[in-house]
Amino acid sequence: MEHSFIKALSEIVGEQYTLSDPESLACYGYDSTPELQSRPGVVVLPGRSEEIAKVLALCDGAGVRVTPRGSGTNLSGGSISFDAGVVLQTSRMNRILEIDEENLTATVETGVITSTLHREVEAKGLFYPPDPGSMNISTMGGNVAENSGGLRGLKYGVTDDYVMGLKTILASGELLKTGGKVVKDVAGYNLNQLLVSSEGTLGVFSEVTVKLIPKPQAKKTMLVHFPQLEQAALTVSHIIAARIIPATLEFLDRTTIKCVEDYAHVGLPLDVDAVLLIEVDGHPAQVEEDAAGIRDICERHHCSFFQTAAGPEEALKLATARRVALSALARVRPTTILEDATVPRSCIAPMVKLIQDTAKKYDLLIGTFGHAGDGNLHPTCLTDERNPDEIKRAHQAFGEIFEATIAMGGTITGEHGVGVAKKKYLPKLVGESGLKVMRGIKGAFDPRGTLNPGKIF
């Protein structure tokens, strides 16, 4: 990238926040997606909305591509610049601007870390439910861009269920304000919902206003062992059929159980096919009733062990079994390919069985865990990208897994986004008409294709 252009960027954000040395470019040349690396031409770290606007206007006018980036936890290659363009990193914009206890909203800059917002609102007796696995690292802007979910998604929904207002800088540098603090707003198109999950292709968020709810009064955490996978899957279906909606209903298969126990030593059995982590919350009386109902359903489906946490410390220990699943799997082999095939809840058992059969067919080690309550599974292939034959088999396996996912009425991504990694599967899911509409939206927001090129399409 030309020195004069880099200098123009530094005049906007400051020299110390304009990075072009080889070491910095290498650090921003990858995210959490395996196999994908590409160094940008320059990295800028704006500290204010006005600086984002000036950077985008400069780049749009010069035909330089821009890749927005939060903490780099993206799992589909969405925060990597593949054309030596500008990476626009938002971590300096990390202020919680307001917690409005009257309107039950929080307004934050997009570089705020998710768990930081959790702590601040919970200190006031309020609750922001979305809790992606990366919540201690990921930013609110990244969560909005990917419509992040989390362990509490079954009961409380995902990020777009809480976004009330956005300030978005368009590629031209113009500021677009959508939504606000009002509960009802049907004036024109719902642009908030359009911008959520747009993966940095339509604009760069500078502020987010999210809905808060009262913090649950009580909760119970349970860990349940099942000798057979089918027993666990039926239990999930029957808990929902009984009109019990847990805050968390998570699943680990045998491979994941072994890796977690080797890593965290939380007391998981090595002779069962599946473990469910279940948490219910709400009014104390309702929590007791739901927990009793869940225990009854689990016992009717022949669980081999049922544990209820005696207190907050034990609950945290039980939850650790799920929270560390990815870390535990990732330490087994040099390369970890984490996917998020999502199917209707009734298809969980056949989907997990298909994943296991596919792993055997291609001689691969795949552990599966995920959000059983909402059908969002994470088949995770433990491999080595230095072995071309094994990597080829891994991609063939995931191709078959996604084909089956679509055939079951599911989707190719429930949380991680399309990015680069999954765009080859998108046409089969949405069809040509769907792609045509999406491209039309992209063209309306970003006619010169400045923002996050090569992603989604």
GROMACS .gro file of C-alpha atoms in nm:
model
  457
    1MET     CA    1   0.000   0.000   0.000
    2GLU     CA    2   0.130   0.345  -0.093
    3HIS     CA    3   0.298   0.542   0.183
    4SER     CA    4   0.095   0.854   0.100
    5PHE     CA    5  -0.231   0.668   0.160
    6ILE     CA    6  -0.108   0.526   0.490
    7LYS     CA    7  -0.005   0.878   0.592
    8ALA     CA    8  -0.352   1.008   0.508
    9LEU     CA    9  -0.502   0.740   0.734
   10SER     CA   10  -0.263   0.828   1.015
   11GLU     CA   11  -0.372   1.191   0.996
   12ILE     CA   12  -0.724   1.071   1.078
   13VAL     CA   13  -0.661   0.822   1.361
   14GLY     CA   14  -0.307   0.914   1.468
   15GLU     CA   15   0.028   0.755   1.388
   16GLN     CA   16   0.025   0.524   1.689
   17TYR     CA   17  -0.308   0.382   1.577
   18THR     CA   18  -0.197   0.322   1.218
   19LEU     CA   19  -0.008  -0.007   1.192
   20SER     CA   20   0.187  -0.106   0.883
   21ASP     CA   21   0.493  -0.287   1.019
   22PRO     CA   22   0.526  -0.655   0.917
   23GLU     CA   23   0.478  -0.786   1.271
   24SER     CA   24   0.145  -0.605   1.320
   25LEU     CA   25   0.019  -0.703   0.976
   26ALA     CA   26   0.099  -1.067   1.053
   27CYS     CA   27  -0.103  -1.046   1.376
   28TYR     CA   28  -0.406  -0.911   1.190
   29GLY     CA   29  -0.367  -1.158   0.902
   30TYR     CA   30  -0.580  -1.430   1.061
   31ASP     CA   31  -0.875  -1.481   1.293
   32SER     CA   32  -1.008  -1.794   1.466
   33THR     CA   33  -1.078  -1.973   1.137
   34PRO     CA   34  -0.830  -2.250   1.051
   35GLU     CA   35  -0.637  -2.257   0.721
   36LEU     CA   36  -0.711  -1.892   0.632
   37GLN     CA   37  -0.438  -1.628   0.644
   38SER     CA   38  -0.380  -1.308   0.449
   39ARG     CA   39  -0.193  -0.996   0.554
   40PRO     CA   40  -0.372  -0.662   0.518
   41GLY     CA   41  -0.204  -0.356   0.371
   42VAL     CA   42  -0.256  -0.151   0.687
   43VAL     CA   43  -0.448  -0.162   1.015
   44VAL     CA   44  -0.625   0.139   1.166
   45LEU     CA   45  -0.772   0.167   1.515
   46PRO     CA   46  -1.019   0.457   1.525
   47GLY     CA   47  -1.124   0.591   1.863
   48ARG     CA   48  -1.439   0.779   1.765
   49SER     CA   49  -1.732   0.744   1.526
   50GLU     CA   50  -1.611   1.048   1.331
   51GLU     CA   51  -1.279   0.878   1.266
   52ILE     CA   52  -1.453   0.570   1.128
   53ALA     CA   53  -1.652   0.793   0.894
   54LYS     CA   54  -1.341   0.971   0.766
   55VAL     CA   55  -1.151   0.645   0.714
   56LEU     CA   56  -1.439   0.492   0.519
   57ALA     CA   57  -1.492   0.801   0.306
   58LEU     CA   58  -1.121   0.811   0.221
   59CYS     CA   59  -1.110   0.441   0.131
   60ASP     CA   60  -1.437   0.446  -0.064
   61GLY     CA   61  -1.317   0.737  -0.273
   62ALA     CA   62  -0.980   0.575  -0.340
   63GLY     CA   63  -1.118   0.230  -0.421
   64VAL     CA   64  -0.944   0.071  -0.123
   65ARG     CA   65  -1.127  -0.219   0.043
   66VAL     CA   66  -1.201  -0.220   0.417
   67THR     CA   67  -1.245  -0.517   0.650
   68PRO     CA   68  -1.409  -0.434   0.986
   69ARG     CA   69  -1.272  -0.631   1.281
   70GLY     CA   70  -1.349  -0.667   1.651
   71SER     CA   71  -1.149  -0.913   1.861
   72GLY     CA   72  -1.078  -1.156   1.577
   73THR     CA   73  -1.281  -1.446   1.722
   74ASN     CA   74  -1.461  -1.494   1.390
   75LEU     CA   75  -1.497  -1.858   1.286
   76SER     CA   76  -1.576  -1.816   0.916
   77GLY     CA   77  -1.289  -1.596   0.796
   78GLY     CA   78  -1.506  -1.286   0.809
   79SER     CA   79  -1.252  -1.055   0.972
   80ILE     CA   80  -0.957  -1.130   0.739
   81SER     CA   81  -0.860  -0.893   0.458
   82PHE     CA   82  -0.786  -1.098   0.146
   83ASP     CA   83  -0.693  -0.811  -0.086
   84ALA     CA   84  -0.419  -0.627   0.110
   85GLY     CA   85  -0.670  -0.361   0.205
   86VAL     CA   86  -0.744  -0.180   0.530
   87VAL     CA   87  -0.839  -0.363   0.849
   88LEU     CA   88  -1.052  -0.131   1.063
   89GLN     CA   89  -1.019  -0.253   1.422
   90THR     CA   90  -1.273  -0.121   1.676
   91SER     CA   91  -1.122  -0.225   2.011
   92ARG     CA   92  -1.048   0.135   2.120
   93MET     CA   93  -1.419   0.216   2.110
   94ASN     CA   94  -1.486   0.037   2.436
   95ARG     CA   95  -1.707   0.265   2.646
   96ILE     CA   96  -2.039   0.172   2.801
   97LEU     CA   97  -2.217   0.499   2.728
   98GLU     CA   98  -2.533   0.444   2.931
   99ILE     CA   99  -2.727   0.190   3.134
  100ASP     CA  100  -3.081   0.325   3.136
  101GLU     CA  101  -3.265   0.160   3.426
  102GLU     CA  102  -3.594   0.334   3.344
  103ASN     CA  103  -3.611   0.217   2.983
  104LEU     CA  104  -3.418  -0.108   3.046
  105THR     CA  105  -3.157  -0.044   2.778
  106ALA     CA  106  -2.781  -0.020   2.754
  107THR     CA  107  -2.598   0.184   2.492
  108VAL     CA  108  -2.239   0.086   2.419
  109GLU     CA  109  -1.964   0.151   2.172
  110THR     CA  110  -1.897  -0.148   1.955
  111GLY     CA  111  -1.558  -0.238   2.102
  112VAL     CA  112  -1.707  -0.320   2.443
  113ILE     CA  113  -1.633  -0.681   2.545
  114THR     CA  114  -1.952  -0.883   2.590
  115SER     CA  115  -1.875  -1.012   2.938
  116THR     CA  116  -1.791  -0.658   3.052
  117LEU     CA  117  -2.145  -0.553   2.967
  118HIS     CA  118  -2.277  -0.862   3.150
  119ARG     CA  119  -2.097  -0.764   3.470
  120GLU     CA  120  -2.199  -0.401   3.458
  121VAL     CA  121  -2.571  -0.461   3.404
  122GLU     CA  122  -2.589  -0.751   3.650
  123ALA     CA  123  -2.442  -0.526   3.920
  124LYS     CA  124  -2.762  -0.324   3.880
  125GLY     CA  125  -2.989  -0.629   3.898
  126LEU     CA  126  -3.038  -0.638   3.520
  127PHE     CA  127  -2.958  -0.900   3.259
  128TYR     CA  128  -2.825  -0.909   2.901
  129PRO     CA  129  -2.874  -1.276   2.804
  130PRO     CA  130  -2.668  -1.338   2.484
  131ASP     CA  131  -2.357  -1.528   2.595
  132PRO     CA  132  -2.145  -1.652   2.303
  133GLY     CA  133  -1.866  -1.892   2.388
  134SER     CA  134  -1.619  -1.612   2.313
  135MET     CA  135  -1.794  -1.364   2.545
  136ASN     CA  136  -1.477  -1.291   2.744
  137ILE     CA  137  -1.302  -1.182   2.424
  138SER     CA  138  -1.561  -1.093   2.160
  139THR     CA  139  -1.695  -0.740   2.112
  140MET     CA  140  -2.054  -0.621   2.099
  141GLY     CA  141  -2.000  -0.499   1.743
  142GLY     CA  142  -1.879  -0.841   1.636
  143ASN     CA  143  -2.177  -1.003   1.809
  144VAL     CA  144  -2.416  -0.780   1.615
  145ALA     CA  145  -2.234  -0.840   1.286
  146GLU     CA  146  -2.260  -1.217   1.330
  147ASN     CA  147  -2.588  -1.227   1.528
  148SER     CA  148  -2.413  -1.429   1.797
  149GLY     CA  149  -2.601  -1.681   2.008
  150GLY     CA  150  -2.477  -1.869   2.310
  151LEU     CA  151  -2.571  -2.119   2.574
  152ARG     CA  152  -2.880  -1.923   2.683
  153GLY     CA  153  -3.025  -1.897   2.333
  154LEU     CA  154  -3.297  -2.159   2.382
  155LYS     CA  155  -3.490  -1.954   2.637
  156TYR     CA  156  -3.368  -1.602   2.575
  157GLY     CA  157  -3.291  -1.587   2.204
  158VAL     CA  158  -2.987  -1.443   2.028
  159THR     CA  159  -2.835  -1.101   1.967
  160ASP     CA  160  -3.096  -0.973   1.723
  161ASP     CA  161  -3.366  -1.028   1.986
  162TYR     CA  162  -3.200  -0.755   2.194
  163VAL     CA  163  -3.073  -0.498   1.943
  164MET     CA  164  -3.300  -0.193   1.963
  165GLY     CA  165  -3.088   0.072   1.798
  166LEU     CA  166  -2.771   0.107   1.590
  167LYS     CA  167  -2.542   0.380   1.468
  168THR     CA  168  -2.382   0.253   1.150
  169ILE     CA  169  -2.124   0.422   0.930
  170LEU     CA  170  -2.187   0.342   0.564
  171ALA     CA  171  -1.908   0.288   0.312
  172SER     CA  172  -1.948   0.646   0.192
  173GLY     CA  173  -1.882   0.778   0.544
  174GLU     CA  174  -2.246   0.870   0.605
  175LEU     CA  175  -2.401   0.800   0.945
  176LEU     CA  176  -2.714   0.582   0.947
  177LYS     CA  177  -2.920   0.582   1.269
  178THR     CA  178  -3.174   0.303   1.307
  179GLY     CA  179  -3.410   0.221   1.592
  180GLY     CA  180  -3.368   0.355   1.946
  181LYS     CA  181  -3.517   0.301   2.289
  182VAL     CA  182  -3.881   0.267   2.186
  183VAL     CA  183  -4.036  -0.077   2.225
  184LYS     CA  184  -4.259  -0.039   1.919
  185ASP     CA  185  -4.137   0.108   1.591
  186VAL     CA  186  -4.285   0.012   1.252
  187ALA     CA  187  -4.179   0.322   1.058
  188GLY     CA  188  -4.042   0.197   0.727
  189TYR     CA  189  -3.826  -0.108   0.676
  190ASN     CA  190  -3.678  -0.278   0.982
  191LEU     CA  191  -3.320  -0.178   0.908
  192ASN     CA  192  -3.198  -0.291   1.250
  193GLN     CA  193  -3.281  -0.650   1.168
  194LEU     CA  194  -3.129  -0.615   0.823
  195LEU     CA  195  -2.799  -0.487   0.961
  196VAL     CA  196  -2.773  -0.752   1.232
  197SER     CA  197  -2.582  -1.053   1.090
  198SER     CA  198  -2.463  -0.852   0.787
  199GLU     CA  199  -2.105  -0.962   0.865
  200GLY     CA  200  -1.945  -0.622   0.807
  201THR     CA  201  -2.061  -0.606   0.446
  202LEU     CA  202  -2.317  -0.323   0.478
  203GLY     CA  203  -2.163  -0.084   0.729
  204VAL     CA  204  -1.942  -0.043   1.036
  205PHE     CA  205  -2.126  -0.018   1.368
  206SER     CA  206  -2.017   0.256   1.608
  207GLU     CA  207  -2.288   0.231   1.875
  208VAL     CA  208  -2.539  -0.033   1.980
  209THR     CA  209  -2.843   0.004   2.203
  210VAL     CA  210  -2.963  -0.325   2.348
  211LYS     CA  211  -3.263  -0.433   2.552
  212LEU     CA  212  -3.211  -0.544   2.911
  213ILE     CA  213  -3.439  -0.760   3.125
  214PRO     CA  214  -3.461  -0.820   3.501
  215LYS     CA  215  -3.198  -1.058   3.633
  216PRO     CA  216  -3.351  -1.401   3.717
  217GLN     CA  217  -3.411  -1.445   4.090
  218ALA     CA  218  -3.291  -1.805   4.107
  219LYS     CA  219  -3.135  -2.081   3.898
  220LYS     CA  220  -3.046  -2.448   3.917
  221THR     CA  221  -2.772  -2.622   3.719
  222MET     CA  222  -2.784  -2.994   3.642
  223LEU     CA  223  -2.544  -3.239   3.474
  224VAL     CA  224  -2.692  -3.562   3.338
  225HIS     CA  225  -2.513  -3.872   3.198
  226PHE     CA  226  -2.668  -4.100   2.935
  227PRO     CA  227  -2.532  -4.442   2.830
  228GLN     CA  228  -2.676  -4.397   2.480
  229LEU     CA  229  -2.696  -4.098   2.249
  230GLU     CA  230  -3.058  -4.167   2.155
  231GLN     CA  231  -3.163  -4.145   2.520
  232ALA     CA  232  -3.012  -3.798   2.551
  233ALA     CA  233  -3.171  -3.679   2.224
  234LEU     CA  234  -3.516  -3.804   2.325
  235THR     CA  235  -3.476  -3.638   2.663
  236VAL     CA  236  -3.414  -3.304   2.493
  237SER     CA  237  -3.725  -3.341   2.278
  238HIS     CA  238  -3.942  -3.447   2.570
  239ILE     CA  239  -3.824  -3.163   2.796
  240ILE     CA  240  -3.938  -2.914   2.533
  241ALA     CA  241  -4.260  -3.111   2.469
  242ALA     CA  242  -4.333  -3.088   2.843
  243ARG     CA  243  -4.338  -2.706   2.801
  244ILE     CA  244  -4.023  -2.668   3.008
  245ILE     CA  245  -3.785  -2.418   2.848
  246PRO     CA  246  -3.445  -2.429   3.020
  247ALA     CA  247  -3.212  -2.133   3.000
  248THR     CA  248  -2.940  -2.378   2.893
  249LEU     CA  249  -2.971  -2.723   2.738
  250GLU     CA  250  -2.629  -2.830   2.613
  251PHE     CA  251  -2.493  -3.154   2.470
  252LEU     CA  252  -2.151  -3.325   2.463
  253ASP     CA  253  -2.079  -3.649   2.278
  254ARG     CA  254  -1.837  -3.924   2.383
  255THR     CA  255  -1.534  -3.779   2.201
  256THR     CA  256  -1.590  -3.436   2.354
  257ILE     CA  257  -1.648  -3.581   2.701
  258LYS     CA  258  -1.312  -3.757   2.691
  259CYS     CA  259  -1.128  -3.446   2.572
  260VAL     CA  260  -1.295  -3.224   2.835
  261GLU     CA  261  -1.215  -3.467   3.117
  262ASP     CA  262  -0.853  -3.499   3.004
  263TYR     CA  263  -0.827  -3.121   2.998
  264ALA     CA  264  -1.035  -2.992   3.292
  265HIS     CA  265  -1.073  -3.293   3.525
  266VAL     CA  266  -1.431  -3.205   3.618
  267GLY     CA  267  -1.536  -3.564   3.693
  268LEU     CA  268  -1.706  -3.660   3.366
  269PRO     CA  269  -1.756  -4.033   3.301
  270LEU     CA  270  -1.570  -4.192   3.011
  271ASP     CA  271  -1.815  -4.477   2.956
  272VAL     CA  272  -2.124  -4.284   2.839
  273ASP     CA  273  -2.234  -4.169   2.495
  274ALA     CA  274  -2.366  -3.828   2.595
  275VAL     CA  275  -2.386  -3.567   2.869
  276LEU     CA  276  -2.648  -3.292   2.902
  277LEU     CA  277  -2.582  -2.968   3.089
  278ILE     CA  278  -2.915  -2.815   3.187
  279GLU     CA  279  -2.989  -2.488   3.365
  280VAL     CA  280  -3.327  -2.345   3.462
  281ASP     CA  281  -3.381  -1.995   3.597
  282GLY     CA  282  -3.657  -1.758   3.699
  283HIS     CA  283  -3.885  -1.732   4.004
  284PRO     CA  284  -3.768  -1.972   4.279
  285ALA     CA  285  -4.093  -2.171   4.279
  286GLN     CA  286  -4.086  -2.211   3.901
  287VAL     CA  287  -3.720  -2.313   3.909
  288GLU     CA  288  -3.794  -2.590   4.163
  289GLU     CA  289  -4.089  -2.714   3.957
  290ASP     CA  290  -3.894  -2.714   3.630
  291ALA     CA  291  -3.594  -2.888   3.785
  292ALA     CA  292  -3.817  -3.162   3.929
  293GLY     CA  293  -3.987  -3.208   3.593
  294ILE     CA  294  -3.653  -3.233   3.414
  295ARG     CA  295  -3.524  -3.490   3.661
  296ASP     CA  296  -3.836  -3.702   3.608
  297ILE     CA  297  -3.796  -3.690   3.229
  298CYS     CA  298  -3.425  -3.776   3.248
  299GLU     CA  299  -3.492  -4.075   3.473
  300ARG     CA  300  -3.770  -4.199   3.245
  301HIS     CA  301  -3.514  -4.198   2.963
  302HIS     CA  302  -3.270  -4.406   3.167
  303CYS     CA  303  -3.003  -4.153   3.255
  304SER     CA  304  -2.721  -4.320   3.447
  305PHE     CA  305  -2.643  -4.020   3.670
  306PHE     CA  306  -2.818  -3.695   3.763
  307GLN     CA  307  -2.638  -3.420   3.955
  308THR     CA  308  -2.780  -3.089   4.075
  309ALA     CA  309  -2.531  -2.821   4.177
  310ALA     CA  310  -2.547  -2.747   4.549
  311GLY     CA  311  -2.449  -2.382   4.504
  312PRO     CA  312  -2.296  -2.122   4.271
  313GLU     CA  313  -1.943  -2.266   4.291
  314GLU     CA  314  -2.054  -2.616   4.202
  315ALA     CA  315  -2.280  -2.478   3.927
  316LEU     CA  316  -1.979  -2.301   3.777
  317LYS     CA  317  -1.782  -2.625   3.790
  318LEU     CA  318  -2.059  -2.815   3.609
  319ALA     CA  319  -2.092  -2.542   3.347
  320THR     CA  320  -1.716  -2.561   3.290
  321ALA     CA  321  -1.770  -2.899   3.124
  322ARG     CA  322  -1.943  -2.717   2.837
  323ARG     CA  323  -1.761  -2.384   2.842
  324VAL     CA  324  -1.420  -2.549   2.789
  325ALA     CA  325  -1.535  -2.795   2.521
  326LEU     CA  326  -1.367  -2.613   2.233
  327SER     CA  327  -1.044  -2.551   2.426
  328ALA     CA  328  -1.035  -2.916   2.528
  329LEU     CA  329  -1.083  -3.040   2.174
  330ALA     CA  330  -0.839  -2.789   2.024
  331ARG     CA  331  -0.543  -2.917   2.224
  332VAL     CA  332  -0.567  -3.268   2.075
  333ARG     CA  333  -0.445  -3.189   1.720
  334PRO     CA  334  -0.272  -2.890   1.558
  335THR     CA  335  -0.579  -2.781   1.357
  336THR     CA  336  -0.937  -2.751   1.481
  337ILE     CA  337  -1.220  -2.706   1.230
  338LEU     CA  338  -1.525  -2.595   1.430
  339GLU     CA  339  -1.857  -2.586   1.245
  340ASP     CA  340  -2.215  -2.508   1.345
  341ALA     CA  341  -2.467  -2.713   1.152
  342THR     CA  342  -2.816  -2.637   1.282
  343VAL     CA  343  -3.115  -2.868   1.245
  344PRO     CA  344  -3.470  -2.886   1.385
  345ARG     CA  345  -3.461  -3.024   1.741
  346SER     CA  346  -3.634  -3.343   1.629
  347CYS     CA  347  -3.334  -3.416   1.404
  348ILE     CA  348  -3.063  -3.394   1.669
  349ALA     CA  349  -3.019  -3.771   1.714
  350PRO     CA  350  -3.003  -3.855   1.341
  351MET     CA  351  -2.774  -3.557   1.283
  352VAL     CA  352  -2.526  -3.662   1.551
  353LYS     CA  353  -2.540  -4.021   1.423
  354LEU     CA  354  -2.472  -3.896   1.068
  355ILE     CA  355  -2.174  -3.692   1.193
  356GLN     CA  356  -2.033  -3.998   1.367
  357ASP     CA  357  -2.084  -4.219   1.060
  358THR     CA  358  -1.927  -3.955   0.835
  359ALA     CA  359  -1.624  -3.933   1.063
  360LYS     CA  360  -1.577  -4.309   1.036
  361LYS     CA  361  -1.626  -4.302   0.660
  362TYR     CA  362  -1.347  -4.048   0.614
  363ASP     CA  363  -1.129  -4.178   0.899
  364LEU     CA  364  -1.149  -3.853   1.097
  365LEU     CA  365  -1.169  -3.758   1.464
  366ILE     CA  366  -1.481  -3.543   1.508
  367GLY     CA  367  -1.622  -3.441   1.844
  368THR     CA  368  -1.971  -3.292   1.861
  369PHE     CA  369  -2.109  -3.057   2.124
  370GLY     CA  370  -2.353  -2.770   2.116
  371HIS     CA  371  -2.688  -2.621   2.194
  372ALA     CA  372  -2.914  -2.926   2.189
  373GLY     CA  373  -3.214  -2.721   2.295
  374ASP     CA  374  -3.214  -2.518   1.973
  375GLY     CA  375  -3.062  -2.776   1.738
  376ASN     CA  376  -2.735  -2.586   1.692
  377LEU     CA  377  -2.458  -2.848   1.691
  378HIS     CA  378  -2.083  -2.792   1.665
  379PRO     CA  379  -1.915  -3.085   1.488
  380THR     CA  380  -1.546  -3.022   1.548
  381CYS     CA  381  -1.283  -3.196   1.337
  382LEU     CA  382  -0.944  -3.244   1.502
  383THR     CA  383  -0.691  -3.255   1.222
  384ASP     CA  384  -0.362  -3.113   1.091
  385GLU     CA  385  -0.355  -2.866   0.803
  386ARG     CA  386  -0.001  -2.982   0.721
  387ASN     CA  387  -0.155  -3.311   0.606
  388PRO     CA  388  -0.322  -3.227   0.269
  389ASP     CA  389  -0.492  -3.565   0.237
  390GLU     CA  390  -0.650  -3.544   0.582
  391ILE     CA  391  -0.764  -3.185   0.524
  392LYS     CA  392  -0.920  -3.289   0.192
  393ARG     CA  393  -1.111  -3.566   0.369
  394ALA     CA  394  -1.224  -3.322   0.638
  395HIS     CA  395  -1.371  -3.085   0.380
  396GLN     CA  396  -1.541  -3.374   0.201
  397ALA     CA  397  -1.690  -3.485   0.531
  398PHE     CA  398  -1.824  -3.139   0.612
  399GLY     CA  399  -1.965  -3.111   0.261
  400GLU     CA  400  -2.174  -3.422   0.327
  401ILE     CA  401  -2.270  -3.298   0.675
  402PHE     CA  402  -2.398  -2.968   0.534
  403GLU     CA  403  -2.583  -3.146   0.250
  404ALA     CA  404  -2.761  -3.355   0.513
  405THR     CA  405  -2.826  -3.049   0.728
  406ILE     CA  406  -3.005  -2.873   0.442
  407ALA     CA  407  -3.199  -3.190   0.357
  408MET     CA  408  -3.323  -3.208   0.718
  409GLY     CA  409  -3.459  -2.853   0.694
  410GLY     CA  410  -3.163  -2.701   0.877
  411THR     CA  411  -2.913  -2.427   0.797
  412ILE     CA  412  -2.540  -2.413   0.727
  413THR     CA  413  -2.473  -2.173   1.013
  414GLY     CA  414  -2.665  -2.093   1.329
  415GLU     CA  415  -2.405  -1.862   1.485
  416HIS     CA  416  -2.071  -1.836   1.306
  417GLY     CA  417  -2.179  -1.663   0.986
  418VAL     CA  418  -2.109  -1.740   0.620
  419GLY     CA  419  -1.792  -1.535   0.572
  420VAL     CA  420  -1.549  -1.709   0.341
  421ALA     CA  421  -1.564  -2.058   0.486
  422LYS     CA  422  -1.927  -2.134   0.402
  423LYS     CA  423  -2.013  -1.922   0.103
  424LYS     CA  424  -1.991  -2.221  -0.131
  425TYR     CA  425  -2.286  -2.380   0.054
  426LEU     CA  426  -2.507  -2.069   0.052
  427PRO     CA  427  -2.654  -2.103  -0.302
  428LYS     CA  428  -2.803  -2.442  -0.221
  429LEU     CA  429  -2.959  -2.307   0.098
  430VAL     CA  430  -3.114  -1.981  -0.030
  431GLY     CA  431  -3.133  -2.039  -0.408
  432GLU     CA  432  -3.064  -1.793  -0.689
  433SER     CA  433  -3.354  -1.567  -0.594
  434GLY     CA  434  -3.220  -1.538  -0.241
  435LEU     CA  435  -2.871  -1.454  -0.365
  436LYS     CA  436  -3.013  -1.196  -0.607
  437VAL     CA  437  -3.197  -1.015  -0.327
  438MET     CA  438  -2.891  -1.022  -0.102
  439ARG     CA  439  -2.665  -0.886  -0.375
  440GLY     CA  440  -2.920  -0.611  -0.439
  441ILE     CA  441  -2.913  -0.510  -0.072
  442LYS     CA  442  -2.533  -0.511  -0.073
  443GLY     CA  443  -2.532  -0.289  -0.382
  444ALA     CA  444  -2.773  -0.040  -0.225
  445PHE     CA  445  -2.565  -0.001   0.091
  446ASP     CA  446  -2.219  -0.030  -0.063
  447PRO     CA  447  -2.233   0.038  -0.439
  448ARG     CA  448  -1.854   0.032  -0.483
  449GLY     CA  449  -1.803  -0.290  -0.289
  450THR     CA  450  -1.574  -0.127  -0.035
  451LEU     CA  451  -1.681  -0.319   0.276
  452ASN     CA  452  -1.559  -0.671   0.351
  453PRO     CA  453  -1.529  -0.791  -0.009
  454GLY     CA  454  -1.541  -1.163  -0.083
  455LYS     CA  455  -1.757  -1.245   0.218
  456ILE     CA  456  -2.099  -1.420   0.202
  457PHE     CA  457  -2.113  -1.425  -0.183
   0.00000   0.00000   0.00000
